[in-house]
mmCIF file of C-alpha atoms in Angstrom:
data_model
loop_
_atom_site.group_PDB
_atom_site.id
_atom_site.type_symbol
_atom_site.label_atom_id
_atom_site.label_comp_id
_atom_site.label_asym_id
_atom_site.label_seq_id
_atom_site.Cartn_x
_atom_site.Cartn_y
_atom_site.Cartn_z
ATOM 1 C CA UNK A 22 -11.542 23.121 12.487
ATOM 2 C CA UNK A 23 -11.524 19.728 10.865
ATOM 3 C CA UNK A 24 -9.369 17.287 13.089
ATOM 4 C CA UNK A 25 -8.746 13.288 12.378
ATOM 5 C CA UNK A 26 -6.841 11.955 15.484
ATOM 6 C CA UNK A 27 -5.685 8.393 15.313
ATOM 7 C CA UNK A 28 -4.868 5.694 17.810
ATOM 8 C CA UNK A 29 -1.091 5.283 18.526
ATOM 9 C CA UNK A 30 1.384 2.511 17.085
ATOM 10 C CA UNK A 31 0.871 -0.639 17.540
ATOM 11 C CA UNK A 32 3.323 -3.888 17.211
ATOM 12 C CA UNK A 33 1.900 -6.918 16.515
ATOM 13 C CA UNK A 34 2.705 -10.299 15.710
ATOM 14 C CA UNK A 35 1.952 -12.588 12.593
ATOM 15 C CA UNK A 36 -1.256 -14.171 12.610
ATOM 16 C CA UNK A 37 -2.519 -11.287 15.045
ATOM 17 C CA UNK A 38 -5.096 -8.522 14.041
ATOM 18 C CA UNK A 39 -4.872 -4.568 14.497
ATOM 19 C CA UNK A 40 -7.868 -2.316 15.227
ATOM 20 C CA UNK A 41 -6.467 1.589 14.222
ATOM 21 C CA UNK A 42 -9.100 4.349 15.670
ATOM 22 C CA UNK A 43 -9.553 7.743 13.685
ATOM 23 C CA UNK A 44 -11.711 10.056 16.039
ATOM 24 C CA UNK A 45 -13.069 13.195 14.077
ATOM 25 C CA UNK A 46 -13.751 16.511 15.416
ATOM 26 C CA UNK A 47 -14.899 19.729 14.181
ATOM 27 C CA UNK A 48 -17.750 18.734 11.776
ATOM 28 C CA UNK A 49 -21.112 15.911 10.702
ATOM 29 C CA UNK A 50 -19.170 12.540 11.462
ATOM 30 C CA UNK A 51 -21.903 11.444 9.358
ATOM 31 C CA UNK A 52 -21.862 13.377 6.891
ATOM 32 C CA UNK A 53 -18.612 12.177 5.205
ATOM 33 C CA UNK A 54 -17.001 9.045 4.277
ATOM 34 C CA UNK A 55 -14.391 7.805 5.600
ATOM 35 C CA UNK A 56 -11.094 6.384 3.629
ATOM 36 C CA UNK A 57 -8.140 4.353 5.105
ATOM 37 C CA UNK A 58 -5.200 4.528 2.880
ATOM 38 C CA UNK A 59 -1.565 3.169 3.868
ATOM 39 C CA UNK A 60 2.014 2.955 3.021
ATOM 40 C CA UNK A 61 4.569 0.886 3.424
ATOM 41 C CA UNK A 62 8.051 2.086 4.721
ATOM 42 C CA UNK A 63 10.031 3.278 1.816
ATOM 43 C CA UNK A 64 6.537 2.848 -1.253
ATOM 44 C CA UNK A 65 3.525 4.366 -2.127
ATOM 45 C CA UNK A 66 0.116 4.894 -1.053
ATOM 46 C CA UNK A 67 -2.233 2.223 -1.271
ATOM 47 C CA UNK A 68 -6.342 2.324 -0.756
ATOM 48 C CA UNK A 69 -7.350 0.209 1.187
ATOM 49 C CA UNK A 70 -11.558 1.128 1.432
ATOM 50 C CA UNK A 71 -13.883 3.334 2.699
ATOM 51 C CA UNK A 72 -16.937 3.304 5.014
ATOM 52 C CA UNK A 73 -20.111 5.313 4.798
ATOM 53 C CA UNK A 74 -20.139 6.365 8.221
ATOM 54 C CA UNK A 75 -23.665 7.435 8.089
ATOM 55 C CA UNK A 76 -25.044 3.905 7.280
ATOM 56 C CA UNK A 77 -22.040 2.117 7.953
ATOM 57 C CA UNK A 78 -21.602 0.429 4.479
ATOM 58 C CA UNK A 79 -18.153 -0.377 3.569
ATOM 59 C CA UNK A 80 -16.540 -0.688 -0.026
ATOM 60 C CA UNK A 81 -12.622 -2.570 0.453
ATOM 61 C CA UNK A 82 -10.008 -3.215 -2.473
ATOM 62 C CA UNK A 83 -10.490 -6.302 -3.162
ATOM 63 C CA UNK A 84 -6.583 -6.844 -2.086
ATOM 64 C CA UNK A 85 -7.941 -6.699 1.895
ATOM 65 C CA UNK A 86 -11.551 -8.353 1.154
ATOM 66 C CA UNK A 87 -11.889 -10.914 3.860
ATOM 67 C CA UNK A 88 -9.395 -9.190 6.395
ATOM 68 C CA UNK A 89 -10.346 -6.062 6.437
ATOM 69 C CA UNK A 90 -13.256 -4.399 8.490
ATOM 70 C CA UNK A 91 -14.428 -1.132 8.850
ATOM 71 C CA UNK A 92 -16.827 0.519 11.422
ATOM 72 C CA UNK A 93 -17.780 3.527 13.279
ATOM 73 C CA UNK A 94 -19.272 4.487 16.019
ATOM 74 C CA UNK A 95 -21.286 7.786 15.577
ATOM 75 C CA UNK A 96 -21.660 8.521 19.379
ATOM 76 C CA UNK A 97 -17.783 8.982 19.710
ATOM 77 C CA UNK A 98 -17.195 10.327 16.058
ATOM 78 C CA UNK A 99 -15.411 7.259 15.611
ATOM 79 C CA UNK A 100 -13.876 5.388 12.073
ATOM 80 C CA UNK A 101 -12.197 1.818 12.687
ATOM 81 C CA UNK A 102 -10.266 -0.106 10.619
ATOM 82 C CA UNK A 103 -9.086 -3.693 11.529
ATOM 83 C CA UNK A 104 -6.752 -6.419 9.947
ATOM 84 C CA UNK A 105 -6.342 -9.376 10.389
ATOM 85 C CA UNK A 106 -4.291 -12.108 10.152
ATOM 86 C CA UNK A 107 -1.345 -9.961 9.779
ATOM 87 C CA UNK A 108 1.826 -10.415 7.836
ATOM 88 C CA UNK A 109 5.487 -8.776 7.765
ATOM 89 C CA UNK A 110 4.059 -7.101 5.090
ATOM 90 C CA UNK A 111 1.586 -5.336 6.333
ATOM 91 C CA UNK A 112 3.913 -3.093 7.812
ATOM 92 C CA UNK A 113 2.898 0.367 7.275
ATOM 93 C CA UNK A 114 1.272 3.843 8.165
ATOM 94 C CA UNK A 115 -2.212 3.562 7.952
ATOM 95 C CA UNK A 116 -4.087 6.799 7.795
ATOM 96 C CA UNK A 117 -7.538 7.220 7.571
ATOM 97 C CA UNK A 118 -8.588 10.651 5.285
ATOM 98 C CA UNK A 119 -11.927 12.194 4.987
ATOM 99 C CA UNK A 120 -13.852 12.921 1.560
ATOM 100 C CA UNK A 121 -14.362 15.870 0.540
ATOM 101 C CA UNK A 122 -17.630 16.054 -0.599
ATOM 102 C CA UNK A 123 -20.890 15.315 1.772
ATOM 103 C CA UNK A 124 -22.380 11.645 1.364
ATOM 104 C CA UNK A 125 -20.135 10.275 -1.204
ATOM 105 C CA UNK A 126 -17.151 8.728 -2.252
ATOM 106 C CA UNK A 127 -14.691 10.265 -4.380
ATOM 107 C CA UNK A 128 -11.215 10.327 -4.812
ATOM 108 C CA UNK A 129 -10.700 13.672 -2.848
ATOM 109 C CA UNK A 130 -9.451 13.500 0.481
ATOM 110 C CA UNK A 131 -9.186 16.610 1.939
ATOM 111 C CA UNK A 132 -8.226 15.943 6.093
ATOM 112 C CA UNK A 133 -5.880 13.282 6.961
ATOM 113 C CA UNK A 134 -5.514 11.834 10.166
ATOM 114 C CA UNK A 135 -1.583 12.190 11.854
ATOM 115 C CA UNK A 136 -1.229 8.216 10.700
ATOM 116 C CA UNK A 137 -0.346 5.291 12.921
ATOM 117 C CA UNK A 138 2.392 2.649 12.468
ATOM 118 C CA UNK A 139 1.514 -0.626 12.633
ATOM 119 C CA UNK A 140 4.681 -3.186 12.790
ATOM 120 C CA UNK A 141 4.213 -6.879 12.337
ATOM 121 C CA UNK A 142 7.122 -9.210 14.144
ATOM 122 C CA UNK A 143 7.754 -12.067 15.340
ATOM 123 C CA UNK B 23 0.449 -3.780 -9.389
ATOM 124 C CA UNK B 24 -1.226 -0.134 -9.715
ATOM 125 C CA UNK B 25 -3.731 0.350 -12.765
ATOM 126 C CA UNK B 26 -2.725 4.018 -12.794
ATOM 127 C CA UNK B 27 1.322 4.592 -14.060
ATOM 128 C CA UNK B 28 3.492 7.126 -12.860
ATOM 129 C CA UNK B 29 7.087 7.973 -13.803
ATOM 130 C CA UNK B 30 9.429 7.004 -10.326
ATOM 131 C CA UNK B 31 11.198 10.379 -10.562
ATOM 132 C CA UNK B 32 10.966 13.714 -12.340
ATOM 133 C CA UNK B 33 13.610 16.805 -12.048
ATOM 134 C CA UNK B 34 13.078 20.860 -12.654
ATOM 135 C CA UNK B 35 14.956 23.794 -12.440
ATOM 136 C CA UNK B 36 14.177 26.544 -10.022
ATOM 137 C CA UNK B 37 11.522 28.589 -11.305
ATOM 138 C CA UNK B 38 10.917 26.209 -14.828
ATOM 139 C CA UNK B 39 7.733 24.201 -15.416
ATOM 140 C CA UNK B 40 7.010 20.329 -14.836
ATOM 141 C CA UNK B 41 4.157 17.951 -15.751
ATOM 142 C CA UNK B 42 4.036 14.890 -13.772
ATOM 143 C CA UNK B 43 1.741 12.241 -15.536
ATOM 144 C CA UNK B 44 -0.326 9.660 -14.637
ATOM 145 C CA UNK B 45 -1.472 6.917 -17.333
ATOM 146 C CA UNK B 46 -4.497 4.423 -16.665
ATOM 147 C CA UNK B 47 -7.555 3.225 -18.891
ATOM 148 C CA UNK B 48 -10.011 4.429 -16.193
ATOM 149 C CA UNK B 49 -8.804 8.116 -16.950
ATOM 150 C CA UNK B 50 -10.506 7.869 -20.185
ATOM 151 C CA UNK B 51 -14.054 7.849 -17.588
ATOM 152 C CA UNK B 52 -12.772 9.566 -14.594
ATOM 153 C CA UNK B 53 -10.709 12.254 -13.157
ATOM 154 C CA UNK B 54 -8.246 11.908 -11.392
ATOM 155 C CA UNK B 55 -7.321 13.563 -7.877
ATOM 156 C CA UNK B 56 -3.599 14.402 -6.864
ATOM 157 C CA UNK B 57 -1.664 14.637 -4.048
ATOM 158 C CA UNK B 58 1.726 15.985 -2.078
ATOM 159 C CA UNK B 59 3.498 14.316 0.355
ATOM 160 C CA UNK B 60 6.526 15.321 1.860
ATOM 161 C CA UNK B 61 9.018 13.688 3.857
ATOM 162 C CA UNK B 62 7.360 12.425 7.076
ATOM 163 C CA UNK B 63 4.051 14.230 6.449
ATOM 164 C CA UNK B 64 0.342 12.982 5.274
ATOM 165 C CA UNK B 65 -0.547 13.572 1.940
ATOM 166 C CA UNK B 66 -2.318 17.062 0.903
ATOM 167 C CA UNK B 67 -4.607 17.269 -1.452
ATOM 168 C CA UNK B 68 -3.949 19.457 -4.574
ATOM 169 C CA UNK B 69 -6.207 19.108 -6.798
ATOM 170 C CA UNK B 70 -9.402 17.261 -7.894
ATOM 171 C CA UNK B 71 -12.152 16.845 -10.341
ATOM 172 C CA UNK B 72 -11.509 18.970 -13.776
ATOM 173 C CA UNK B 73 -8.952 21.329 -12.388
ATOM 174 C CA UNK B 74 -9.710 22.483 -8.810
ATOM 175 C CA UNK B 75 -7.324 23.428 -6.053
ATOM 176 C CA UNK B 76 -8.436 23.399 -2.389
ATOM 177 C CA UNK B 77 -7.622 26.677 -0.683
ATOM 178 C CA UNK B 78 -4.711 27.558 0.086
ATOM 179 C CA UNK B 79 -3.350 25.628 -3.131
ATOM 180 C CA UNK B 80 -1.263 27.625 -4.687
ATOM 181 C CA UNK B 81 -2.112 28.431 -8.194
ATOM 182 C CA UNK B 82 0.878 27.760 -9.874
ATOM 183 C CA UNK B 83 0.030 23.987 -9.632
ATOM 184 C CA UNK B 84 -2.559 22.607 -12.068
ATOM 185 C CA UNK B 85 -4.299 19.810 -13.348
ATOM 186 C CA UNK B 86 -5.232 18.434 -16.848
ATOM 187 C CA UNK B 87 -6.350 15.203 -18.755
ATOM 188 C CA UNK B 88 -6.145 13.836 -22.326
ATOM 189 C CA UNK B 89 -7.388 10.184 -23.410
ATOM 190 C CA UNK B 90 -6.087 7.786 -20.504
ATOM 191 C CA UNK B 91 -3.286 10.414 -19.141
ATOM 192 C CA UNK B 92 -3.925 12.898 -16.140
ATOM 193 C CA UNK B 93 -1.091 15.839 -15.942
ATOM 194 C CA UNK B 94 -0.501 17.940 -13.026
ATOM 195 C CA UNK B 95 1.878 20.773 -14.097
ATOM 196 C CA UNK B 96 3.602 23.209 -11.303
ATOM 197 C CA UNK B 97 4.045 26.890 -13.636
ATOM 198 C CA UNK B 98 7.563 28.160 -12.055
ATOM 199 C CA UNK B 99 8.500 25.154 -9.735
ATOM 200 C CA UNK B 100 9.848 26.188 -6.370
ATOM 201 C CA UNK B 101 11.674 24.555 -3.815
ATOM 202 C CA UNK B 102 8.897 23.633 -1.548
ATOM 203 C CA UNK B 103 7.303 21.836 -4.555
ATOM 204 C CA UNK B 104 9.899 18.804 -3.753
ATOM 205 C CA UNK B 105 7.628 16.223 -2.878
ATOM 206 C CA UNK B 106 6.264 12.579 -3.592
ATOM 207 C CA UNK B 107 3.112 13.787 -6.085
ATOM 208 C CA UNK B 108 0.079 10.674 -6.603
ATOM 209 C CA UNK B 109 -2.424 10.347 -9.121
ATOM 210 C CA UNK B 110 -5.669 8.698 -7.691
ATOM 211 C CA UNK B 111 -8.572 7.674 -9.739
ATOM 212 C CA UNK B 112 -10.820 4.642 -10.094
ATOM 213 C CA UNK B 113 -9.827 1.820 -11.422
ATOM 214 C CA UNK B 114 -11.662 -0.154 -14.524
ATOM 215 C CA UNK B 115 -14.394 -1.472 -12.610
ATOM 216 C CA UNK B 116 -15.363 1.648 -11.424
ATOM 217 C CA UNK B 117 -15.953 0.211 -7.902
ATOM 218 C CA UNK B 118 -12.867 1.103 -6.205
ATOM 219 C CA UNK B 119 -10.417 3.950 -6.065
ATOM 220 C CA UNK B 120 -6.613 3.021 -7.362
ATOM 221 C CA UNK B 121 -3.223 5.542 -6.438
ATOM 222 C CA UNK B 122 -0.394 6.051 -8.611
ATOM 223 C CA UNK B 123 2.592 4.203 -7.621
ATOM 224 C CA UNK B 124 4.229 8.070 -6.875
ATOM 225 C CA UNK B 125 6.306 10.210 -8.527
ATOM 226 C CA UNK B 126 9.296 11.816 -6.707
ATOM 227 C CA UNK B 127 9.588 15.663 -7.788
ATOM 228 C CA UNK B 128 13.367 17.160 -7.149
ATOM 229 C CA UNK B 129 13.634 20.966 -7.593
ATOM 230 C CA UNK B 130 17.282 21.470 -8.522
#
């Protein structure tokens, strides 16, 4: 079965950066992409990008362009997502969420991963 | 700000029907995808594209679009249907995919 198991919480503090790990299990790592999506405590969802994990090409909201990275590595079945220089508020979950459709990206995300809390204090 | 509009909070009766919208410009070119998430969970998704449900969706929800509004409607709401519902789309540009700012479903 389908499986998206993230890294565990993580407090940081401003200025710092945060590298979240979604390992995938159960089928083609490659054959998917790859969406991180978070949510502040208390709001909404918000999407943050999504990587291609067969060629490794990224598309990010253009709120996170310039801090914001995503990579894989296909020998561990691997997404990561990093920010950086990180603020109060960018306190959240951050899940990552596979597409449901082969080598594409639409706006169906049918596997989550279990989400990891990243808290930014001084 | 979110280019796709949702109301904050919707209420239905046991067993009565509900359409939750979602307003955007994009809609008018794309569909739009919803999900559920309740209280300390990930969000499921419940339907996509046109109208589909993944499995194990139950049928009773359903999804619709007009102009720039998307609609999902739940046919006999029941008490598990209390949840946080979100639209998600594309926005304007096309490039990038844009969620709902949430609408919170209470089954009374």
């Amino acid at each position: 079965q389908v499986q998206l198991v993230q890294s565990g919480a993580e407090v940081k503090k401003p200025g710092a950066s945060v590298k979240v790990s979604c390992k995938a299990s159960g089928y083609t790592f490659t054959g998917y992409y790859m969406h991180w999506v978070r949510q502040a405590p208390g709001q909404g969802l918000e999407w943050m990008g999504w990587i291609n994990p067969n060629s490794g090409g990224t598309n990010y909201a253009q709120k996170f362009q310039g801090r914001v990275t995503m990579t894989r590595d296909t020998s561990i079945s691997t997404a990561y997502m990093e920010l950086s220089r990180l603020r109060s508020d960018d306190t959240a979950v951050y899940y990552c969420a596979r597409d449901r459709f082969p080598v594409g990206a639409t706006t169906a995300a049918d596997y989550w991963g279990q989400g990891t809390l990243v808290t930014v204090s001084s | 700000s979110s280019e796709l509009t949702q109301d904050p909070a919707v209420s239905v009766a046991l067993g009565q029907t509900v359409r939750i919208t979602c307003q955007g410009d994009s809609l008018r070119s794309y569909y739009a995808s919803w999900y559920q998430q309740k209280a300390g969970q990930a969000p499921v998704l419940v339907i996509y594209g046109k109208n589909n449900r993944p499995s194990g969706i139950p049928d009773r929800l359903s999804g619709s679009s007009s102009g720039n509004t998307a609609s999902l409607t739940i046919t006999g709401a029941q008490a598990e249907d209390e949840a946080d519902y979100y639209c998600n789309s594309r926005d304007s540009s096309g490039n990038h995919l844009v969620l709902g700012g949430g609408t919170k479903l209470t089954v009374l």
